[in-house]
mmCIF file of C-alpha atoms in Angstrom:
data_model
loop_
_atom_site.group_PDB
_atom_site.id
_atom_site.type_symbol
_atom_site.label_atom_id
_atom_site.label_comp_id
_atom_site.label_asym_id
_atom_site.label_seq_id
_atom_site.Cartn_x
_atom_site.Cartn_y
_atom_site.Cartn_z
ATOM 1 C CA MET A 1 14.744 -8.049 -16.075
ATOM 2 C CA THR A 2 10.937 -7.710 -16.105
ATOM 3 C CA ASP A 3 9.435 -6.671 -19.191
ATOM 4 C CA ALA A 4 9.468 -2.883 -20.341
ATOM 5 C CA LEU A 5 7.470 -0.461 -17.862
ATOM 6 C CA THR A 6 3.739 -0.071 -18.566
ATOM 7 C CA SER A 7 1.115 2.576 -17.394
ATOM 8 C CA PRO A 8 0.083 2.223 -14.351
ATOM 9 C CA THR A 9 -4.131 1.392 -14.608
ATOM 10 C CA PRO A 10 -6.451 3.000 -11.238
ATOM 11 C CA SER A 11 -9.696 1.923 -11.139
ATOM 12 C CA THR A 12 -11.151 5.425 -13.100
ATOM 13 C CA THR A 13 -10.663 6.809 -15.651
ATOM 14 C CA HIS A 14 -9.274 9.673 -14.308
ATOM 15 C CA THR A 15 -5.927 11.541 -16.053
ATOM 16 C CA ALA A 16 -3.373 14.103 -15.239
ATOM 17 C CA SER A 17 -5.565 16.804 -16.579
ATOM 18 C CA ASP A 18 -8.973 16.017 -15.598
ATOM 19 C CA SER A 19 -7.822 16.004 -12.155
ATOM 20 C CA SER A 20 -5.682 18.111 -12.022
ATOM 21 C CA ASN A 21 -7.851 20.527 -9.576
ATOM 22 C CA GLU A 22 -9.313 16.970 -6.813
ATOM 23 C CA ASN A 23 -8.358 16.439 -4.134
ATOM 24 C CA ALA A 24 -6.460 12.922 -3.229
ATOM 25 C CA VAL A 25 -6.064 10.821 0.239
ATOM 26 C CA VAL A 26 -3.358 8.613 0.037
ATOM 27 C CA LEU A 27 -3.148 5.275 2.283
ATOM 28 C CA LEU A 28 0.754 5.817 3.651
ATOM 29 C CA SER A 29 2.334 2.624 5.228
ATOM 30 C CA GLY A 30 5.787 3.880 4.964
ATOM 31 C CA GLY A 31 6.609 0.934 2.458
ATOM 32 C CA LEU A 32 7.951 1.127 -0.927
ATOM 33 C CA ASP A 33 3.923 1.123 -3.136
ATOM 34 C CA SER A 34 2.151 3.481 -0.870
ATOM 35 C CA VAL A 35 5.652 6.024 -1.146
ATOM 36 C CA THR A 36 5.188 5.321 -4.976
ATOM 37 C CA CYS A 37 0.917 5.232 -4.637
ATOM 38 C CA LEU A 38 2.314 8.813 -3.274
ATOM 39 C CA TYR A 39 4.219 10.880 -5.496
ATOM 40 C CA TRP A 40 2.083 9.307 -7.546
ATOM 41 C CA ALA A 41 -0.553 11.343 -6.798
ATOM 42 C CA LYS A 42 1.313 14.342 -6.211
ATOM 43 C CA ASP A 43 1.885 13.606 -9.705
ATOM 44 C CA ARG A 44 -2.253 14.383 -10.725
ATOM 45 C CA TYR A 45 -4.339 16.084 -7.868
ATOM 46 C CA ALA A 46 -3.583 19.080 -6.136
ATOM 47 C CA LYS A 47 -4.020 18.382 -2.711
ATOM 48 C CA VAL A 48 -3.007 15.174 -1.111
ATOM 49 C CA THR A 49 -3.392 14.743 2.477
ATOM 50 C CA ALA A 50 -1.586 11.123 3.405
ATOM 51 C CA VAL A 51 -2.728 8.858 6.553
ATOM 52 C CA SER A 52 -0.974 6.449 8.081
ATOM 53 C CA PHE A 53 -2.380 3.889 10.882
ATOM 54 C CA ASN A 54 -1.170 3.263 14.037
ATOM 55 C CA TYR A 55 -3.179 -0.282 14.653
ATOM 56 C CA GLY A 56 -0.131 -2.446 16.794
ATOM 57 C CA GLN A 57 1.935 -3.721 14.309
ATOM 58 C CA ARG A 58 4.886 -5.178 15.167
ATOM 59 C CA HIS A 59 7.178 -3.705 12.504
ATOM 60 C CA ASN A 60 6.238 0.258 13.667
ATOM 61 C CA SER A 61 9.579 1.797 12.668
ATOM 62 C CA GLU A 62 7.564 2.113 9.419
ATOM 63 C CA LEU A 63 5.424 4.661 11.548
ATOM 64 C CA VAL A 64 8.744 6.661 11.619
ATOM 65 C CA ALA A 65 9.804 6.677 7.324
ATOM 66 C CA ALA A 66 5.993 7.131 7.324
ATOM 67 C CA LYS A 67 6.540 10.244 8.886
ATOM 68 C CA ASN A 68 9.432 11.550 7.130
ATOM 69 C CA ILE A 69 8.241 10.985 3.694
ATOM 70 C CA ALA A 70 5.695 12.675 4.509
ATOM 71 C CA ASN A 71 7.229 15.544 4.657
ATOM 72 C CA GLN A 72 9.736 15.566 2.789
ATOM 73 C CA ALA A 73 7.069 14.756 0.028
ATOM 74 C CA GLY A 74 6.011 17.999 1.508
ATOM 75 C CA VAL A 75 1.984 16.931 1.806
ATOM 76 C CA ASP A 76 -1.005 16.621 4.583
ATOM 77 C CA HIS A 77 -0.097 13.746 7.379
ATOM 78 C CA LYS A 78 -2.472 12.545 9.863
ATOM 79 C CA ILE A 79 -1.621 9.478 11.560
ATOM 80 C CA ILE A 80 -4.470 7.116 12.985
ATOM 81 C CA ASP A 81 -4.623 5.134 15.842
ATOM 82 C CA ILE A 82 -6.774 2.043 15.900
ATOM 83 C CA ASP A 83 -5.909 -0.978 17.812
ATOM 84 C CA ILE A 84 -6.886 -3.877 15.921
ATOM 85 C CA ALA A 85 -3.735 -5.560 17.553
ATOM 86 C CA GLN A 86 -6.569 -6.279 20.516
ATOM 87 C CA LEU A 87 -8.408 -8.735 17.607
ATOM 88 C CA GLY A 88 -5.489 -11.563 16.837
ATOM 89 C CA GLY A 89 -5.440 -13.627 13.672
ATOM 90 C CA SER A 90 -2.867 -11.947 11.979
ATOM 91 C CA SER A 91 1.389 -12.300 12.891
ATOM 92 C CA LEU A 92 1.978 -8.767 12.315
ATOM 93 C CA THR A 93 0.201 -8.049 14.967
ATOM 94 C CA ASP A 94 0.342 -11.274 17.611
ATOM 95 C CA HIS A 95 3.957 -11.747 18.842
ATOM 96 C CA ASP A 96 3.200 -14.897 19.797
ATOM 97 C CA MET A 97 2.595 -16.057 15.906
ATOM 98 C CA THR A 98 5.539 -16.301 14.453
ATOM 99 C CA ILE A 99 6.298 -14.512 10.574
ATOM 100 C CA PRO A 100 7.138 -16.869 8.276
ATOM 101 C CA ASP A 101 10.332 -16.267 5.533
ATOM 102 C CA GLY A 102 9.469 -15.764 1.765
ATOM 103 C CA ASP A 103 9.327 -18.166 -0.240
ATOM 104 C CA ALA A 104 9.089 -16.458 -3.797
ATOM 105 C CA ASP A 105 8.590 -18.544 -6.124
ATOM 106 C CA LYS A 106 5.380 -20.177 -4.175
ATOM 107 C CA PHE A 107 3.757 -16.489 -4.003
ATOM 108 C CA PRO A 108 0.224 -16.508 -5.842
ATOM 109 C CA THR A 109 -0.155 -14.712 -8.537
ATOM 110 C CA HIS A 110 -3.655 -12.841 -9.887
ATOM 111 C CA THR A 111 -4.266 -15.519 -12.337
ATOM 112 C CA ASP A 112 -3.689 -18.925 -9.124
ATOM 113 C CA ASN A 113 -6.783 -19.811 -7.077
ATOM 114 C CA ILE A 114 -6.885 -18.404 -3.740
ATOM 115 C CA ASP A 115 -7.431 -20.966 -1.081
ATOM 116 C CA ASN A 116 -6.358 -20.701 2.768
ATOM 117 C CA ASP A 117 -4.141 -22.642 2.993
ATOM 118 C CA ALA A 118 -2.049 -20.263 0.247
ATOM 119 C CA ILE A 119 -2.800 -16.927 2.760
ATOM 120 C CA PRO A 120 0.074 -16.116 4.941
ATOM 121 C CA ASN A 121 -0.319 -15.138 8.910
ATOM 122 C CA THR A 122 0.954 -11.713 7.608
ATOM 123 C CA TYR A 123 -2.670 -11.291 6.514
ATOM 124 C CA VAL A 124 -4.754 -8.705 8.889
ATOM 125 C CA PRO A 125 -8.324 -9.664 9.250
ATOM 126 C CA ALA A 126 -10.004 -6.629 7.242
ATOM 127 C CA ARG A 127 -7.638 -4.355 7.328
ATOM 128 C CA ASN A 128 -7.713 -2.662 3.837
ATOM 129 C CA THR A 129 -11.394 -2.586 4.527
ATOM 130 C CA ILE A 130 -11.091 -1.197 8.177
ATOM 131 C CA PHE A 131 -7.922 1.692 6.381
ATOM 132 C CA LEU A 132 -10.428 2.334 2.877
ATOM 133 C CA SER A 133 -12.686 3.210 5.689
ATOM 134 C CA TYR A 134 -10.831 5.830 7.851
ATOM 135 C CA ALA A 135 -9.320 7.446 4.451
ATOM 136 C CA LEU A 136 -13.406 7.565 3.106
ATOM 137 C CA ALA A 137 -13.711 10.238 6.078
ATOM 138 C CA VAL A 138 -10.663 12.004 5.950
ATOM 139 C CA ALA A 139 -11.748 11.805 2.184
ATOM 140 C CA GLU A 140 -14.796 14.090 2.452
ATOM 141 C CA VAL A 141 -13.850 15.869 5.188
ATOM 142 C CA THR A 142 -11.330 17.100 2.855
ATOM 143 C CA GLU A 143 -13.144 16.915 -0.496
ATOM 144 C CA ALA A 144 -10.718 14.367 -1.900
ATOM 145 C CA ASN A 145 -12.482 12.399 -4.649
ATOM 146 C CA HIS A 146 -9.582 10.287 -4.500
ATOM 147 C CA ILE A 147 -8.794 7.668 -2.374
ATOM 148 C CA VAL A 148 -5.210 5.601 -3.557
ATOM 149 C CA ILE A 149 -4.227 2.555 -2.587
ATOM 150 C CA GLY A 150 -1.426 0.275 -3.282
ATOM 151 C CA VAL A 151 -2.827 -3.020 -3.904
ATOM 152 C CA SER A 152 -1.644 -5.287 -6.182
ATOM 153 C CA SER A 153 -2.950 -8.186 -8.163
ATOM 154 C CA VAL A 154 0.465 -9.262 -9.819
ATOM 155 C CA ASP A 155 3.493 -9.603 -6.956
ATOM 156 C CA TYR A 156 1.654 -9.908 -3.949
ATOM 157 C CA SER A 157 0.950 -12.719 -0.589
ATOM 158 C CA GLY A 158 -2.055 -13.721 -1.803
ATOM 159 C CA TYR A 159 -3.938 -11.688 0.852
ATOM 160 C CA PRO A 160 -8.061 -10.985 -0.502
ATOM 161 C CA ASP A 161 -8.674 -7.390 0.444
ATOM 162 C CA CYS A 162 -5.980 -6.143 -2.878
ATOM 163 C CA ARG A 163 -8.051 -8.310 -5.268
ATOM 164 C CA PRO A 164 -9.530 -5.307 -8.238
ATOM 165 C CA GLU A 165 -12.881 -7.221 -7.531
ATOM 166 C CA TYR A 166 -13.166 -6.248 -3.767
ATOM 167 C CA ILE A 167 -12.046 -2.641 -4.667
ATOM 168 C CA ASN A 168 -14.545 -1.835 -7.141
ATOM 169 C CA ALA A 169 -16.651 -3.191 -4.445
ATOM 170 C CA PHE A 170 -14.973 -0.837 -1.966
ATOM 171 C CA GLU A 171 -16.099 1.717 -4.905
ATOM 172 C CA VAL A 172 -19.490 1.241 -4.797
ATOM 173 C CA MET A 173 -19.851 0.878 -1.063
ATOM 174 C CA ALA A 174 -18.664 4.583 -0.887
ATOM 175 C CA ASN A 175 -20.623 5.948 -2.979
ATOM 176 C CA LEU A 176 -23.872 4.933 -1.675
ATOM 177 C CA ALA A 177 -21.881 5.633 1.659
ATOM 178 C CA THR A 178 -21.129 9.125 2.176
ATOM 179 C CA LYS A 179 -22.494 12.134 1.884
ATOM 180 C CA ALA A 180 -20.347 12.934 -1.468
ATOM 181 C CA GLY A 181 -21.287 10.021 -2.790
ATOM 182 C CA VAL A 182 -25.242 10.903 -2.614
ATOM 183 C CA THR A 183 -24.503 14.127 -3.793
ATOM 184 C CA GLY A 184 -22.924 14.401 -6.448
ATOM 185 C CA HIS A 185 -19.571 13.763 -5.984
ATOM 186 C CA LYS A 186 -18.206 10.996 -6.887
ATOM 187 C CA LEU A 187 -15.380 9.221 -4.874
ATOM 188 C CA HIS A 188 -13.260 7.026 -6.802
ATOM 189 C CA ILE A 189 -10.451 4.243 -5.452
ATOM 190 C CA GLN A 190 -7.184 4.444 -6.901
ATOM 191 C CA THR A 191 -5.376 1.748 -7.925
ATOM 192 C CA PRO A 192 -2.283 2.670 -9.626
ATOM 193 C CA LEU A 193 0.156 -0.259 -8.308
ATOM 194 C CA GLN A 194 -2.952 -2.838 -9.076
ATOM 195 C CA GLN A 195 -1.578 -4.671 -12.973
ATOM 196 C CA LEU A 196 2.339 -3.814 -11.897
ATOM 197 C CA SER A 197 4.834 -5.868 -10.956
ATOM 198 C CA LYS A 198 7.178 -4.842 -8.410
ATOM 199 C CA ALA A 199 9.913 -4.622 -10.064
ATOM 200 C CA GLN A 200 7.684 -1.922 -12.469
ATOM 201 C CA THR A 201 6.581 0.240 -9.348
ATOM 202 C CA ILE A 202 9.599 0.552 -9.057
ATOM 203 C CA GLN A 203 10.163 1.897 -11.995
ATOM 204 C CA LEU A 204 7.366 3.739 -11.780
ATOM 205 C CA GLY A 205 8.998 5.276 -8.838
ATOM 206 C CA ASN A 206 12.181 5.500 -9.516
ATOM 207 C CA SER A 207 10.471 7.899 -13.104
ATOM 208 C CA LEU A 208 8.907 9.523 -10.272
ATOM 209 C CA GLY A 209 11.942 10.398 -8.049
ATOM 210 C CA VAL A 210 10.985 8.480 -5.066
ATOM 211 C CA ASP A 211 14.054 8.360 -2.966
ATOM 212 C CA TYR A 212 13.096 4.113 -2.185
ATOM 213 C CA SER A 213 15.732 3.779 0.982
ATOM 214 C CA GLN A 214 14.002 5.397 3.181
ATOM 215 C CA THR A 215 11.400 3.353 3.315
ATOM 216 C CA ILE A 216 9.966 1.066 4.882
ATOM 217 C CA SER A 217 8.087 -3.317 3.795
ATOM 218 C CA CYS A 218 10.014 -4.718 5.970
ATOM 219 C CA TYR A 219 7.717 -7.515 8.378
ATOM 220 C CA LYS A 220 10.479 -7.819 11.045
ATOM 221 C CA ALA A 221 12.284 -3.887 11.198
ATOM 222 C CA ASP A 222 14.150 -3.429 14.414
ATOM 223 C CA SER A 223 13.360 0.019 16.137
ATOM 224 C CA GLU A 224 15.818 1.105 13.298
ATOM 225 C CA GLY A 225 13.910 0.719 10.811
ATOM 226 C CA ARG A 226 16.247 -1.766 9.457
ATOM 227 C CA ALA A 227 15.328 -4.956 7.715
ATOM 228 C CA CYS A 228 15.404 -9.242 8.259
ATOM 229 C CA GLY A 229 15.857 -8.748 4.507
ATOM 230 C CA ILE A 230 13.484 -12.533 4.620
ATOM 231 C CA CYS A 231 9.457 -12.264 5.764
ATOM 232 C CA ASP A 232 7.775 -12.368 1.910
ATOM 233 C CA SER A 233 7.998 -8.906 1.755
ATOM 234 C CA CYS A 234 11.415 -8.732 1.555
ATOM 235 C CA THR A 235 11.157 -11.578 -0.447
ATOM 236 C CA LEU A 236 9.419 -9.243 -3.086
ATOM 237 C CA ARG A 237 10.551 -6.725 -3.065
ATOM 238 C CA LYS A 238 14.306 -7.652 -3.608
ATOM 239 C CA ARG A 239 13.118 -9.423 -6.177
ATOM 240 C CA GLY A 240 11.939 -6.373 -7.589
ATOM 241 C CA PHE A 241 15.062 -4.426 -7.539
ATOM 242 C CA SER A 242 16.723 -7.432 -8.863
ATOM 243 C CA ASP A 243 14.085 -7.434 -11.979
ATOM 244 C CA ALA A 244 14.025 -4.012 -12.094
ATOM 245 C CA GLY A 245 17.444 -3.857 -12.785
ATOM 246 C CA LEU A 246 18.561 -1.089 -9.971
ATOM 247 C CA ALA A 247 20.930 -0.911 -7.328
ATOM 248 C CA ASP A 248 18.613 -2.051 -3.440
ATOM 249 C CA PRO A 249 18.723 0.601 -1.222
ATOM 250 C CA THR A 250 17.807 -1.165 1.445
ATOM 251 C CA ARG A 251 19.329 -1.278 4.752
ATOM 252 C CA TYR A 252 19.663 -4.815 5.953
ATOM 253 C CA SER A 253 19.973 -6.623 9.622
ATOM 254 C CA GLU A 254 23.103 -8.698 9.678
ATOM 255 C CA ASN A 255 21.331 -12.022 11.058
#
């Protein structure tokens, strides 16, 4: 069992009381983390727009989950088509590469020094930068002051674009590069899960009424959305439910 749930620490100091009349854009993959962020944002902001990406990922069933979850949550939902797969370089987009099985004991933490060998081939080059750039455009169009992304530097696979220093740098860039930023309507990149373990994330979502049985986190989910149970993402997810002391509602395929 993990320590008691701690309050999420976004990248800004905005609270529910001073942001309840503001809008937010949430990056929604259909996975556990992003859905927790969706409900976190719904609890705080006047209007939430969810944005998902059809980027050539092998686990396309996540988009079906994202659409259903956004519909149930009652938020506007945009699915944007971009073809990162043509660039290669990741087992999540290249069918000739093998998605590795997960080993929770080898996952880095925010205190580890990350080198090239520690970053799994499921890392998609520049993915969060690309996604956040599209979300930035959506934020300007929808007059949103906040972009919410479910990155964490506690329980994660070692991706460089999940680190707080990256998020902070992108926020600086966003306010230099946009009409909203230069006209005094500051944009904030919110990372409510940044300092939370997977168990704490699940506890947070549970308190917000998230139905995790609808979410798909697996890198190798089948066409029916059933998880493999052995990839990095499944390994972290399983450990999260176990540490949180909650039943895992994930539908797993029969291996």
